[in-house]
mmCIF file of C-alpha atoms in Angstrom:
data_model
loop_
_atom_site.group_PDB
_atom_site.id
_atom_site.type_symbol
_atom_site.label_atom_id
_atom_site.label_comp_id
_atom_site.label_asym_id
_atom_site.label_seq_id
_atom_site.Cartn_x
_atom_site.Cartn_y
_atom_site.Cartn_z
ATOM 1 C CA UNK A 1 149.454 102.231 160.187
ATOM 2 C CA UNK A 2 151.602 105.292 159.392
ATOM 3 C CA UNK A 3 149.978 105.369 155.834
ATOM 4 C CA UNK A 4 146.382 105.178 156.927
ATOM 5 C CA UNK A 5 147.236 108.166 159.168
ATOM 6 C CA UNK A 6 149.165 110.284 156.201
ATOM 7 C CA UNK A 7 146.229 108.883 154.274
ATOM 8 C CA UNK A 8 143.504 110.517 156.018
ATOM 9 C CA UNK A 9 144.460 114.066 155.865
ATOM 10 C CA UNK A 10 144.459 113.653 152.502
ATOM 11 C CA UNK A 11 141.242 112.049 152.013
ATOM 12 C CA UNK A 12 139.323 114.412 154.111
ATOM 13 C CA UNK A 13 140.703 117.645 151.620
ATOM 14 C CA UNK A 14 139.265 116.006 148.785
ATOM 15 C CA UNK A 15 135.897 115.389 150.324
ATOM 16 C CA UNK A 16 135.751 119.150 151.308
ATOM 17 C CA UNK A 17 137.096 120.209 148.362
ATOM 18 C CA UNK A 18 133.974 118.314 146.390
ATOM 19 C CA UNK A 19 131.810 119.524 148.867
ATOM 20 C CA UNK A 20 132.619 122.829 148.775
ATOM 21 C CA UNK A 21 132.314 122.491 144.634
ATOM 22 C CA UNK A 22 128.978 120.889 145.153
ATOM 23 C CA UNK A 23 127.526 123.306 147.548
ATOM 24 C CA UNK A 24 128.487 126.263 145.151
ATOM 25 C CA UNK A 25 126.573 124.637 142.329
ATOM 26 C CA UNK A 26 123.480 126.671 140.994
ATOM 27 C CA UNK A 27 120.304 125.270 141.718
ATOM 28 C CA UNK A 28 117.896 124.288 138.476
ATOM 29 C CA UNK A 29 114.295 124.477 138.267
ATOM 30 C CA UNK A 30 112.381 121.412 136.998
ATOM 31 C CA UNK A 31 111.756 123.789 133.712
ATOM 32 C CA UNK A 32 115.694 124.380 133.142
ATOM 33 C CA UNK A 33 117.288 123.612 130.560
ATOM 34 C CA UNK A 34 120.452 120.931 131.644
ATOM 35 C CA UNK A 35 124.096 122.712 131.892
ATOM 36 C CA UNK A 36 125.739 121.080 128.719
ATOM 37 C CA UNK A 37 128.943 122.840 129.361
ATOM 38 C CA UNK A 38 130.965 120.462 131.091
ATOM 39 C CA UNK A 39 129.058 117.210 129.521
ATOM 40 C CA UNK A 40 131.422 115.318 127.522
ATOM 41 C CA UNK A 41 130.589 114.918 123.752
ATOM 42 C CA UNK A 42 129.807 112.552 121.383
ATOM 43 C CA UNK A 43 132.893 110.921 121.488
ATOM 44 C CA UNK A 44 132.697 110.313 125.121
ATOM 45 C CA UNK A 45 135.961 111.648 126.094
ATOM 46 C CA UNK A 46 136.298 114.859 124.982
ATOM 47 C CA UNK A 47 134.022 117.653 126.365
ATOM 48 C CA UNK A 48 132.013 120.273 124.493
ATOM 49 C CA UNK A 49 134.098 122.909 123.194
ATOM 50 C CA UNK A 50 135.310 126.230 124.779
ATOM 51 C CA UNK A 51 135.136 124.615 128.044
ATOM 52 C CA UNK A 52 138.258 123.477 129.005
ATOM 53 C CA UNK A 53 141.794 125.080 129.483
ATOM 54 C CA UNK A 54 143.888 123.839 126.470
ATOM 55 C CA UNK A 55 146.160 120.528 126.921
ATOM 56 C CA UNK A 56 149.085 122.615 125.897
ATOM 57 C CA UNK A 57 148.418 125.160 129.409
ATOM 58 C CA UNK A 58 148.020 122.191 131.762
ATOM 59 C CA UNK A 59 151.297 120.735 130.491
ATOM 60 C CA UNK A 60 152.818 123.685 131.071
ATOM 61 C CA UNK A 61 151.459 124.391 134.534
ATOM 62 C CA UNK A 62 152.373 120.313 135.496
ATOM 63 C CA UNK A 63 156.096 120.638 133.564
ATOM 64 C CA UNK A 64 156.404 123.426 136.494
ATOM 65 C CA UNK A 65 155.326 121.715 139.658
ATOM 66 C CA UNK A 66 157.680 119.110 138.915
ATOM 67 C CA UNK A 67 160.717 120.182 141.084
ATOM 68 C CA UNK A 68 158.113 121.403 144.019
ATOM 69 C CA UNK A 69 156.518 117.986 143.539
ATOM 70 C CA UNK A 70 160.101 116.082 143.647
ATOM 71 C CA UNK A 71 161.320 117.713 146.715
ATOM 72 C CA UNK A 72 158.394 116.625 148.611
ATOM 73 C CA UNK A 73 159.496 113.271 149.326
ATOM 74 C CA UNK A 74 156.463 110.935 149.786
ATOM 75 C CA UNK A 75 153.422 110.232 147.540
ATOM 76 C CA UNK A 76 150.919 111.472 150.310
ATOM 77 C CA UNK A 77 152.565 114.395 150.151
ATOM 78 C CA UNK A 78 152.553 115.105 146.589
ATOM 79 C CA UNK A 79 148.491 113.756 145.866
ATOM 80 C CA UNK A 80 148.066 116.038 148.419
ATOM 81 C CA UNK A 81 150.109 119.006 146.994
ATOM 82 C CA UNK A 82 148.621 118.016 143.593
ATOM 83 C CA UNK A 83 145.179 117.692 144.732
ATOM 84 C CA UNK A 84 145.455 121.301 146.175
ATOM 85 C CA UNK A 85 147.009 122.935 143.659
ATOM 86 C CA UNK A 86 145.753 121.646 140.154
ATOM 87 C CA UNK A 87 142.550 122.512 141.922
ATOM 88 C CA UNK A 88 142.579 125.855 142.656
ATOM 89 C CA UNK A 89 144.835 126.389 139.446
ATOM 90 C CA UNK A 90 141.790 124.693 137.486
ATOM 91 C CA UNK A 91 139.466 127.267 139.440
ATOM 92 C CA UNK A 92 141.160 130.455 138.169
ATOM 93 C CA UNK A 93 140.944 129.160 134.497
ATOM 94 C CA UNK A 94 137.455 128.133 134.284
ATOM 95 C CA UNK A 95 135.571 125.222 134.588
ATOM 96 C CA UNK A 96 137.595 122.198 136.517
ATOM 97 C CA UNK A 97 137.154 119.424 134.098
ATOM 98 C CA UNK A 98 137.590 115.789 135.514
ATOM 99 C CA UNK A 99 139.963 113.275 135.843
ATOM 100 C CA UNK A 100 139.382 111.445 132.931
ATOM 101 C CA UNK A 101 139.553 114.707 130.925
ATOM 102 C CA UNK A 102 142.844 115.621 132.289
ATOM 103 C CA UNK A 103 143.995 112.301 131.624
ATOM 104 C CA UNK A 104 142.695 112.181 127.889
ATOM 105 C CA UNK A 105 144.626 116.168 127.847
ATOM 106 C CA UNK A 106 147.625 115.206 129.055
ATOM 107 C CA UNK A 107 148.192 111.531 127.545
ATOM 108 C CA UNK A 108 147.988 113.541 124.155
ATOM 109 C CA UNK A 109 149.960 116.107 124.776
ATOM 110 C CA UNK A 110 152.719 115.472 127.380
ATOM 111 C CA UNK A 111 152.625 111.912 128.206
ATOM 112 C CA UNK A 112 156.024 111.840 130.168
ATOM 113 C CA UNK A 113 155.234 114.363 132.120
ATOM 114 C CA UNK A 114 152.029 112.975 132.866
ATOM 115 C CA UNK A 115 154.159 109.824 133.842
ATOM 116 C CA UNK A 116 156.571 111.802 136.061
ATOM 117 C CA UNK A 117 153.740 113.227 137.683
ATOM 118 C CA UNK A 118 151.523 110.460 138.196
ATOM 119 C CA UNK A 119 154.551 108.409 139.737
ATOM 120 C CA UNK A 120 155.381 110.964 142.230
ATOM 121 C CA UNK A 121 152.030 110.610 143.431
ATOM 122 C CA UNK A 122 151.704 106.793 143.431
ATOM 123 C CA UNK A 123 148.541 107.082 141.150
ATOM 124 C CA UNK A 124 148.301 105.824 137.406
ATOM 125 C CA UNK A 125 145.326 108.223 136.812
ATOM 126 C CA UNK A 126 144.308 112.057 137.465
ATOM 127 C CA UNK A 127 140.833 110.062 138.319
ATOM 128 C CA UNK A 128 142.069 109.551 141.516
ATOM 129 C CA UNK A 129 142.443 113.066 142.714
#
């Protein structure tokens, strides 16, 4: 019972936070051409180029919430911490790619801090967030 209630704080910031994304989407006419910027490629995994903050940056910026996200103490607490602020971080750098893109990203780059951060969250994927 005590979950479900740390649980729904939680829940309810990510559905604002994708609403608020979704609401401050530009509208396209029926005669516009479709926003390729954020559309993964060829490969499937990786998007198109130019788009994304480099793997190298968002290691960096996770290898540094990794004593604020220890002394939190419970997973809630850090998805919700994480949620927050890989979000707005994401914001100030560009485009906020998805989960899967951070997870392709950081499984290259920095896989054990990937690790360390996806275990203080109780997740096994950035998808979740």
């Amino acid at each position: 019972m005590r979950t479900i209630r740390m649980l729904a704080p939680v829940l309810c910031l990510a559905l604002a936070l994708t609403a608020c994304t979704d609401a401050d989407a530009p509208e396209t006419s029926g005669t516009a051409a479709p926003d390729t910027a954020t559309a993964p490629s060829a490969a499937g995994s990786a998007p198109a180029a130019g788009t994304t903050v480099p793997a190298k940056e968002v290691c960096a910026y996770l290898e540094g919430q990794l004593p604020t996200l220890k002394g939190i103490g419970s997973e809630t607490g850090v998805m919700a911490n994480l949620t927050v602020n890989l979000y707005s971080w994401y914001e100030k750098q560009g485009p906020v790619p998805s989960g899967r893109q951070i997870d392709d990203q950081t499984r290259q780059e920095c896989p054990a801090t990937r690790t360390e951060v996806l275990k203080l969250a109780g997740m096994e994927s950035f998808e979740r967030l």
